[in-house]
PDB file of C-alpha atoms in Angstrom:
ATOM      1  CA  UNK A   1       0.000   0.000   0.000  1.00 36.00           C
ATOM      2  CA  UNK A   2       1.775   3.495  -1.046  1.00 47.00           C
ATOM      3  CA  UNK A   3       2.080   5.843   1.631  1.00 48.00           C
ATOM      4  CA  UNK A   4      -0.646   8.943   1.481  1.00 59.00           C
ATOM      5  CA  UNK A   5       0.730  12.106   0.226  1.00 73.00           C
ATOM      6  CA  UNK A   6       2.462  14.300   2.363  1.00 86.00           C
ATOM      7  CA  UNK A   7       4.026  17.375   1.126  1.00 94.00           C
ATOM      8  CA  UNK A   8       7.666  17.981   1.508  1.00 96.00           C
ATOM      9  CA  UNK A   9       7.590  20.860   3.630  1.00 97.00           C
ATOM     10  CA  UNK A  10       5.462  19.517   5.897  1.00 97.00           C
ATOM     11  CA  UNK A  11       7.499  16.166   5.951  1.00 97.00           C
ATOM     12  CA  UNK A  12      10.685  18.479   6.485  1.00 98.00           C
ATOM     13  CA  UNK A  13       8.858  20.346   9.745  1.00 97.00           C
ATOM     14  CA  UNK A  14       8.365  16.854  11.334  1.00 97.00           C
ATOM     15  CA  UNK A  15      12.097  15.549  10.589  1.00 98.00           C
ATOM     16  CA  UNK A  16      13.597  18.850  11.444  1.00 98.00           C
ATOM     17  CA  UNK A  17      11.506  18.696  15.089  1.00 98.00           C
ATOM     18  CA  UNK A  18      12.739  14.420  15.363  1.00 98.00           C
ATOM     19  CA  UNK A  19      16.690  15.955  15.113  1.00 98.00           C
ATOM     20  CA  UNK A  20      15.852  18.596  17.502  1.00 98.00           C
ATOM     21  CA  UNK A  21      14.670  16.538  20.326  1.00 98.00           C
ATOM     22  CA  UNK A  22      17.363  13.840  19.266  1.00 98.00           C
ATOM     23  CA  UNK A  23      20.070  16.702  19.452  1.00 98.00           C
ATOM     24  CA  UNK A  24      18.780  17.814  22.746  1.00 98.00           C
ATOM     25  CA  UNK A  25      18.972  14.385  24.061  1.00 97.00           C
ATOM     26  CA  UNK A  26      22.110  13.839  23.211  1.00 98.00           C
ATOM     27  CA  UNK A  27      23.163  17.415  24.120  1.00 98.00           C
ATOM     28  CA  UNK A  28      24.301  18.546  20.342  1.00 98.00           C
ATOM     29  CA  UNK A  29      23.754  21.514  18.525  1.00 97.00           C
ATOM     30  CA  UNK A  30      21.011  21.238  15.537  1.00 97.00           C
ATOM     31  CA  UNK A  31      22.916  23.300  13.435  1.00 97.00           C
ATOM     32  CA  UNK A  32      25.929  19.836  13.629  1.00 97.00           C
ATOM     33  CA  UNK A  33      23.074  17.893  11.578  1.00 98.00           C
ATOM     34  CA  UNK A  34      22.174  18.428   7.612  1.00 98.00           C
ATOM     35  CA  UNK A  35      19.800  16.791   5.989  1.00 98.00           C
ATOM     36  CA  UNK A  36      20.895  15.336   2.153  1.00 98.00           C
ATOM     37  CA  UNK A  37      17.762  14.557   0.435  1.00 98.00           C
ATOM     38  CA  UNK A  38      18.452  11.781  -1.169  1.00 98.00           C
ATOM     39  CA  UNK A  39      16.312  11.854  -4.607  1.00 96.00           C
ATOM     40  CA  UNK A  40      16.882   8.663  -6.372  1.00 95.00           C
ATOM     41  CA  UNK A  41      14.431   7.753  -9.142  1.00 94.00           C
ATOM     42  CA  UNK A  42      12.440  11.684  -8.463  1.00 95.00           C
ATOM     43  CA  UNK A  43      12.543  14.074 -11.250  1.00 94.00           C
ATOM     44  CA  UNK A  44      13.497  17.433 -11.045  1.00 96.00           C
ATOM     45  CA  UNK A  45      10.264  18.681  -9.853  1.00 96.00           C
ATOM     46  CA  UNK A  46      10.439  17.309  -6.646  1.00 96.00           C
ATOM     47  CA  UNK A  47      14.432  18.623  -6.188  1.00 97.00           C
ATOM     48  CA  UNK A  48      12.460  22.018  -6.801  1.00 97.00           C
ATOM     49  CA  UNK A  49       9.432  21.117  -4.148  1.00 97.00           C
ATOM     50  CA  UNK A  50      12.629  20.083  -1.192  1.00 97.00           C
ATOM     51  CA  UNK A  51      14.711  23.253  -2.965  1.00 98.00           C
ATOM     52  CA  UNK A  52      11.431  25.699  -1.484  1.00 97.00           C
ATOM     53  CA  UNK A  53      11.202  23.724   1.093  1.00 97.00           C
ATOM     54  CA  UNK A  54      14.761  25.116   2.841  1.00 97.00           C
ATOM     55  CA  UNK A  55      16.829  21.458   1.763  1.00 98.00           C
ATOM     56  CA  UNK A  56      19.907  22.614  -0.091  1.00 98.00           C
ATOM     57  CA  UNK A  57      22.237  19.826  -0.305  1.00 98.00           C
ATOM     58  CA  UNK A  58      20.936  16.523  -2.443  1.00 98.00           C
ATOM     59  CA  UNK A  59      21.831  12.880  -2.901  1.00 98.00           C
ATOM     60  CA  UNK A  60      21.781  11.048  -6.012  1.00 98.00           C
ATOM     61  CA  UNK A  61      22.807   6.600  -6.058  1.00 97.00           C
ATOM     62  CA  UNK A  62      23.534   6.179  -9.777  1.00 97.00           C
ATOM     63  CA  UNK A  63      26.368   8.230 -12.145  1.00 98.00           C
ATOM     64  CA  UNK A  64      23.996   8.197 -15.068  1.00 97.00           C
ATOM     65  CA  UNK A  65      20.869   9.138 -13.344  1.00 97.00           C
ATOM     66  CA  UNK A  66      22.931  11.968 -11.766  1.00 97.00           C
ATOM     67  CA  UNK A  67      24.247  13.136 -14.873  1.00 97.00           C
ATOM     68  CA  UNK A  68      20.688  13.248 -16.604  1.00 96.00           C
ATOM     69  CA  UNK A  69      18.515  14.813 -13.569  1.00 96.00           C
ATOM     70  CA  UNK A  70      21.319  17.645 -12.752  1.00 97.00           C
ATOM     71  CA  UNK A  71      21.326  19.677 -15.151  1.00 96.00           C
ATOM     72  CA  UNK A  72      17.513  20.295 -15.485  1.00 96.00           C
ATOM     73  CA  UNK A  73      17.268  20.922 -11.594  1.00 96.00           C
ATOM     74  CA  UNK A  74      17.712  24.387  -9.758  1.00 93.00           C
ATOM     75  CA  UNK A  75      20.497  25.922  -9.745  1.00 92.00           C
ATOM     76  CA  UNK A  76      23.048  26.650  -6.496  1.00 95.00           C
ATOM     77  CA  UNK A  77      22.029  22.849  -4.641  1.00 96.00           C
ATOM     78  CA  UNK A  78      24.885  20.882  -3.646  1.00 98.00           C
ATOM     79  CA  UNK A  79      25.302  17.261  -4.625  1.00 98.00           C
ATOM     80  CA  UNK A  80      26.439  14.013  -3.383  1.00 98.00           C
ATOM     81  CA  UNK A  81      27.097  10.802  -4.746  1.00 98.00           C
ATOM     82  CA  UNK A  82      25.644   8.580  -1.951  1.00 98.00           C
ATOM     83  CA  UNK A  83      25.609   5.332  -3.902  1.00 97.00           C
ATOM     84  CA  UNK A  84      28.107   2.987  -5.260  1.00 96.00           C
ATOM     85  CA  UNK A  85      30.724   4.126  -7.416  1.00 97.00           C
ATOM     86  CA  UNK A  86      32.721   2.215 -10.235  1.00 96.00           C
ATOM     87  CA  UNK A  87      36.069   3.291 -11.464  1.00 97.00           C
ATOM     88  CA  UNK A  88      35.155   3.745 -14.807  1.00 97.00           C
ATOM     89  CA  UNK A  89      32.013   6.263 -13.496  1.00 97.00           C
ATOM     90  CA  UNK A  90      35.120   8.258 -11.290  1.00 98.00           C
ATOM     91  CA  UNK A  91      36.065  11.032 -14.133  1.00 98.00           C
ATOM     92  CA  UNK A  92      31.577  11.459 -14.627  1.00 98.00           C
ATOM     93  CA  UNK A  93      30.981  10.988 -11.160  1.00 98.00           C
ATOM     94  CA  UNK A  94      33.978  14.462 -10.193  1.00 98.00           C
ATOM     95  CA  UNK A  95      32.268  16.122 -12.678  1.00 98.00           C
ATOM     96  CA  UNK A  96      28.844  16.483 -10.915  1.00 98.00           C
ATOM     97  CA  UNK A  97      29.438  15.675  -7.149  1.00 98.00           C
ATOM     98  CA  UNK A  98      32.072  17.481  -4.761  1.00 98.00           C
ATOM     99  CA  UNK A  99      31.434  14.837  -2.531  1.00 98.00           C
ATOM    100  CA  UNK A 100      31.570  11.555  -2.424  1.00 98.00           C
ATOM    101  CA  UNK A 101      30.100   9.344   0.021  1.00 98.00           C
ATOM    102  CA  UNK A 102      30.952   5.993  -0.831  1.00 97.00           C
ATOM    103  CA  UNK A 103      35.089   6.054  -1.539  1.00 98.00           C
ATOM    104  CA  UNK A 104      35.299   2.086  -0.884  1.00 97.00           C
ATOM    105  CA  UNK A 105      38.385   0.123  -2.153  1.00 97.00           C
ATOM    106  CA  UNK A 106      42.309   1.430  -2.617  1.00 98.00           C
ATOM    107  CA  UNK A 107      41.910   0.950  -6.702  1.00 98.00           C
ATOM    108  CA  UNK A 108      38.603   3.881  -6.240  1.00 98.00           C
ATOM    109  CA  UNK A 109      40.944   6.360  -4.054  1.00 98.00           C
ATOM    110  CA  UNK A 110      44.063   5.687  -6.905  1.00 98.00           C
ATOM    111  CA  UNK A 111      41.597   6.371  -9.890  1.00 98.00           C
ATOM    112  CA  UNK A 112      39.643   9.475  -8.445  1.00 98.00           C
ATOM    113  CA  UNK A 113      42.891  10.947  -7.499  1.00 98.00           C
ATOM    114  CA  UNK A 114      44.231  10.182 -10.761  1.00 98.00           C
ATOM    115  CA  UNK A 115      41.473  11.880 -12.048  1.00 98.00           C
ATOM    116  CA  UNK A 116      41.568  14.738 -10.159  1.00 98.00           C
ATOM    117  CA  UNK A 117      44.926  15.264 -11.030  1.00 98.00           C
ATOM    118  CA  UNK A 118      43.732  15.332 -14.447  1.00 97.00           C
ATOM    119  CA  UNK A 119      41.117  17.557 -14.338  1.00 97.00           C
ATOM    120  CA  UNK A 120      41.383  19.859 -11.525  1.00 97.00           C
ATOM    121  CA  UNK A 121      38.528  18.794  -9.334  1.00 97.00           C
ATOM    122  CA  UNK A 122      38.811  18.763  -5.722  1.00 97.00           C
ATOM    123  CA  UNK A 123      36.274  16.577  -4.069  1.00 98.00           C
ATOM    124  CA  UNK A 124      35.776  15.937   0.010  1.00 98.00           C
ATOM    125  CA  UNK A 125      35.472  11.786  -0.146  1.00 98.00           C
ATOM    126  CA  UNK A 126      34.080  10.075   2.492  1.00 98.00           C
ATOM    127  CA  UNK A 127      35.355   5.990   3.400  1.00 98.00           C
ATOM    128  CA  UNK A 128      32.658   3.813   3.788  1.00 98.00           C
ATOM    129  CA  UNK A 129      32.705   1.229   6.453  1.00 98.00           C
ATOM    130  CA  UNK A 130      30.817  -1.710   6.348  1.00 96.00           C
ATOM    131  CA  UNK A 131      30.529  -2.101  10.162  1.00 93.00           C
ATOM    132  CA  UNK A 132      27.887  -4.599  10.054  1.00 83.00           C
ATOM    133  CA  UNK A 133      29.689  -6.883   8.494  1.00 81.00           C
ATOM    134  CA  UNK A 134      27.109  -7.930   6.275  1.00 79.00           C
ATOM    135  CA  UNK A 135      28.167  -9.719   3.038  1.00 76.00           C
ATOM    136  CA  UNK A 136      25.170  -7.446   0.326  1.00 75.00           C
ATOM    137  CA  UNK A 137      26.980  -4.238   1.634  1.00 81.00           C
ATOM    138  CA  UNK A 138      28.879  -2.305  -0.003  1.00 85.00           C
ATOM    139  CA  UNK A 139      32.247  -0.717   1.751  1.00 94.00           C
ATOM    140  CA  UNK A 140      35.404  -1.361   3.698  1.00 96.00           C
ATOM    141  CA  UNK A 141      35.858  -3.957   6.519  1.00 95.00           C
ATOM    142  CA  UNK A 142      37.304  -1.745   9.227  1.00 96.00           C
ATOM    143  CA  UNK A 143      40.699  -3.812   9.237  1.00 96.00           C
ATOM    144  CA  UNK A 144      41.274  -2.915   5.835  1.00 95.00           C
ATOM    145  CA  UNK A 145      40.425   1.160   6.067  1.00 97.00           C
ATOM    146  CA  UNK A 146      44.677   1.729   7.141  1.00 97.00           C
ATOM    147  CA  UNK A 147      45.809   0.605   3.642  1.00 97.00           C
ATOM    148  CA  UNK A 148      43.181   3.117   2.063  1.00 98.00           C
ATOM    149  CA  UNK A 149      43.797   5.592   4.648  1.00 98.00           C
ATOM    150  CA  UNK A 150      47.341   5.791   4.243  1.00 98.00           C
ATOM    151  CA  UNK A 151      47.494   6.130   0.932  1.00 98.00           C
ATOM    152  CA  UNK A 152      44.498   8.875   1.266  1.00 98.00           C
ATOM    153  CA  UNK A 153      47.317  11.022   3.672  1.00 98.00           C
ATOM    154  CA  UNK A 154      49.073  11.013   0.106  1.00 98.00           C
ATOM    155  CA  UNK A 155      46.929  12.879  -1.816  1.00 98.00           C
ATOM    156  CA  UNK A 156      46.917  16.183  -3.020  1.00 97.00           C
ATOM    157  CA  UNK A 157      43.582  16.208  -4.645  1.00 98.00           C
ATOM    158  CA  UNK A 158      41.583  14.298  -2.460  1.00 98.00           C
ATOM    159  CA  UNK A 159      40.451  15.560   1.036  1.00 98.00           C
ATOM    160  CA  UNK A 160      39.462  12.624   3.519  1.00 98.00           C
ATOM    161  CA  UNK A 161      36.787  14.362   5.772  1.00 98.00           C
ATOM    162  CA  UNK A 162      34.572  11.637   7.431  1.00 98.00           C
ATOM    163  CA  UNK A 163      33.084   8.176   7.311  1.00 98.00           C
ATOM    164  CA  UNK A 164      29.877   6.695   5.676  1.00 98.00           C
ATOM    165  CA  UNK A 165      28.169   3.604   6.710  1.00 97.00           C
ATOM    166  CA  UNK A 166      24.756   1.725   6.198  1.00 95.00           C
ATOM    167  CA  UNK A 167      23.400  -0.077   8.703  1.00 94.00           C
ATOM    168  CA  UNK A 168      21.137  -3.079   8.685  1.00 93.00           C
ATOM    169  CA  UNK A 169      16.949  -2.442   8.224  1.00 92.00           C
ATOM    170  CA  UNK A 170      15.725  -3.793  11.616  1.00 93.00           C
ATOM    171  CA  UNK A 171      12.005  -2.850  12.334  1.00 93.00           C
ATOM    172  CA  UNK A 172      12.932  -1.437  15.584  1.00 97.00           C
ATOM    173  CA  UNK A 173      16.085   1.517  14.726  1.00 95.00           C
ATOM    174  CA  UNK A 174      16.780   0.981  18.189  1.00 97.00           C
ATOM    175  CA  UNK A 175      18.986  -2.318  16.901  1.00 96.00           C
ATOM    176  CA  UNK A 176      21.112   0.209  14.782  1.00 96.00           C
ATOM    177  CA  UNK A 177      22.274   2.040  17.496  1.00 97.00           C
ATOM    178  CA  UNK A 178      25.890  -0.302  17.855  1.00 97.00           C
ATOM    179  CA  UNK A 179      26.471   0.250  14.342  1.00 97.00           C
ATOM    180  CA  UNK A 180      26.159   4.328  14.367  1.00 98.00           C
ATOM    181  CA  UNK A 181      28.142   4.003  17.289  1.00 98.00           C
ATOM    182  CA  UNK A 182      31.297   1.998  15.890  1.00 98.00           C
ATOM    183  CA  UNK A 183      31.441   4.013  13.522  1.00 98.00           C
ATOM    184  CA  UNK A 184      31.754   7.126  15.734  1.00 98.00           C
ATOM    185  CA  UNK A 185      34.539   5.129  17.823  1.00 98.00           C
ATOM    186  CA  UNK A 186      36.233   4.581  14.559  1.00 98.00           C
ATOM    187  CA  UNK A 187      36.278   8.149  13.546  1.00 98.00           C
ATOM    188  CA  UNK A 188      37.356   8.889  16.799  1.00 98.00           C
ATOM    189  CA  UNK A 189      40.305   6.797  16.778  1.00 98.00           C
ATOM    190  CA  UNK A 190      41.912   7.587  12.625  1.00 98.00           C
ATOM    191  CA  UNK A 191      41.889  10.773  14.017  1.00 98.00           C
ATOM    192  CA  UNK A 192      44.029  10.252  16.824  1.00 98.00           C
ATOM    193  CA  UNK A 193      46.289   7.525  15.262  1.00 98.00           C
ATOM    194  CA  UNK A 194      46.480   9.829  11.793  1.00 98.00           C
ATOM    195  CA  UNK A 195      46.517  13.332  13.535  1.00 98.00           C
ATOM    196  CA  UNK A 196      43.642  14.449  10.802  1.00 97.00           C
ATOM    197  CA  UNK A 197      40.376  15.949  11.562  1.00 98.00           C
ATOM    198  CA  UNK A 198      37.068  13.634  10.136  1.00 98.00           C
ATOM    199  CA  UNK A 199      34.016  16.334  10.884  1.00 98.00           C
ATOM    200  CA  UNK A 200      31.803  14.286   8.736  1.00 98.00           C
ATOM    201  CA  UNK A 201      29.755  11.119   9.848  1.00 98.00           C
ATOM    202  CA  UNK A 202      27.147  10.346   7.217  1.00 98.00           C
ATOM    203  CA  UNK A 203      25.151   8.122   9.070  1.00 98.00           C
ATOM    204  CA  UNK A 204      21.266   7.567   9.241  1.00 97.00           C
ATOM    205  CA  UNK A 205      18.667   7.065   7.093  1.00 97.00           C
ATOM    206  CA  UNK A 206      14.738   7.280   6.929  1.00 97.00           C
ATOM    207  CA  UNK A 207      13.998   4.757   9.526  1.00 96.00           C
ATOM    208  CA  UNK A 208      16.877   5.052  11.893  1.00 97.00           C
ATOM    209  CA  UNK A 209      18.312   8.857  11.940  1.00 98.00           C
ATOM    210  CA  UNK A 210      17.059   9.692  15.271  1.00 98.00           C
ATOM    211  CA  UNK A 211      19.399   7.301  16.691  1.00 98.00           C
ATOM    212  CA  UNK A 212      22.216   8.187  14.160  1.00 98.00           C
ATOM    213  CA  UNK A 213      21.200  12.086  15.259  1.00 98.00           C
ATOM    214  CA  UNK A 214      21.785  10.767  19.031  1.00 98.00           C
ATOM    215  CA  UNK A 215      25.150   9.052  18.188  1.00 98.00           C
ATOM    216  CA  UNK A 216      26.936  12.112  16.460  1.00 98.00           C
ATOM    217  CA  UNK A 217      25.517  12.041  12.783  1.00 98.00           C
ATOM    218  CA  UNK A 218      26.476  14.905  10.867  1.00 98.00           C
ATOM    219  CA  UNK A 219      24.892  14.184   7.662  1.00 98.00           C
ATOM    220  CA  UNK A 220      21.521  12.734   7.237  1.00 98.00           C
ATOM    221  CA  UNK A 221      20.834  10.388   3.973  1.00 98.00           C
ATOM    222  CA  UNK A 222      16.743  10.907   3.584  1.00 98.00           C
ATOM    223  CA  UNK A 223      14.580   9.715   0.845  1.00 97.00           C
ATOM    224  CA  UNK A 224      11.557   8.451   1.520  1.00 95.00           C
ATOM    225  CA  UNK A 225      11.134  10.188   5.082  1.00 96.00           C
ATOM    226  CA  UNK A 226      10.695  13.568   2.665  1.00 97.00           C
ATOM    227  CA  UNK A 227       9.563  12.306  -0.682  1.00 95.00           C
ATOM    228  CA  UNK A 228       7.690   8.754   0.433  1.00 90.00           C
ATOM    229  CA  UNK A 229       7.648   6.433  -1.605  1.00 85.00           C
ATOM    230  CA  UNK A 230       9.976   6.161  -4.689  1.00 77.00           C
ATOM    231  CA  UNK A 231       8.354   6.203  -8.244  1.00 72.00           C
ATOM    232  CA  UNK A 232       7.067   3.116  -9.434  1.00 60.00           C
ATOM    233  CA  UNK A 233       7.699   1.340  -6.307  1.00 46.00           C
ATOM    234  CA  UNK A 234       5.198  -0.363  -3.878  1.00 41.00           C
TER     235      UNK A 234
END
């Protein structure tokens, strides 16, 4: 059954008021916390409905899809790739996203910063950790993040700001709560063993931000808390 209707400002008002009692509880500022609306499958009319709504920075999954919504959306939004990237997408993917989420194996970080080099983009890259361990997700093992990192100290076009994870759907977000917290710890200690600063933990999604809100979450990854239900999809 599709979810009724519910505009996008009036979805925002209710998210914005879950952070706010979720940053209060954990005794954060609101203003730490930024919503991406992630707009996978949505057209460029409903970029414009979250755009007048107050949302300013977007997500987008897929390279292609990216490359074909961007352009006819409003101008002056910020983009992320949020999704799974391929090394042959890397010189498509600098070219519309300053940041990217989902920087996942050594042979990624060599060919964006080849890239880069190449073209003169400067993108903020995120690692992501699969802390869950679970065998469909995408990203690092933690053990595996020093080879990656180290090489990431290297660059000069590539600025390693933060980790991304995704943690497991449980019908209670309570459940995710060990994830978003391992992934704090982690952050907490690369930048103590590396001396580097990691500001950003994109962490939290439609059913379980509150708790990623409560365990530090900078960045938000929302789709169908604002939009509902995705096109063509039950």
């Amino acid at each position: 059954m599709e979810k009724e209707f519910v505009p996008v400002a009036e979805a925002l008002e209710k998210i914005q008021a879950a952070i706010a009692e979720a940053c209060a509880k954990a005794r954060r500022r609101t203003d730490a916390v930024e919503i991406i609306g992630v707009t996978k499958t949505h057209g460029p009319d409903v970029v414009r409905e979250a755009w007048e709504a107050g949302i300013r920075t977007f997500g987008e999954n897929k390279v292609q899809e990216a490359g074909a919504k961007i352009p006819e959306c409003v101008g002056g939004a910020e983009w992320h790739l949020v999704g799974h990237l391929q090394r042959n997408k890397a010189r498509h993917a600098l070219a519309l996203f300053p940041v990217i989420h989902s920087l996942d194996s050594l042979r990624l970080a060599e060919q964006l910063e080849h890239v880069a080099e190449e073209t003169g983009h400067r993108p903020q890259v995120l690692l992501e950790i699969n802390v869950s361990g679970e065998a469909s997700k995408d990203g690092l093992r933690p053990e595996h993040a020093p080879e990656v990192i180290d090489y990431l100290l290297t660059c000069r076009h590539l600025t390693w700001t933060g980790l991304m994870t995704l943690a497991p759907f449980y019908p209670d977000p309570e459940q995710t709560r060990p994830v978003f917290v391992a992934l704090r710890n982690l952050r907490d200690r690369w930048e103590r063993e590396y001396a580097v600063g990691l500001p950003n933990l994109s962490m939290g999604m439609s059913n379980d931000y509150r708790i990623a809100v409560e365990e530090g979450a900078t960045w938000l990854r929302l789709g169908t808390a604002l939009f509902g239900n995705r096109p063509n999809m039950p």
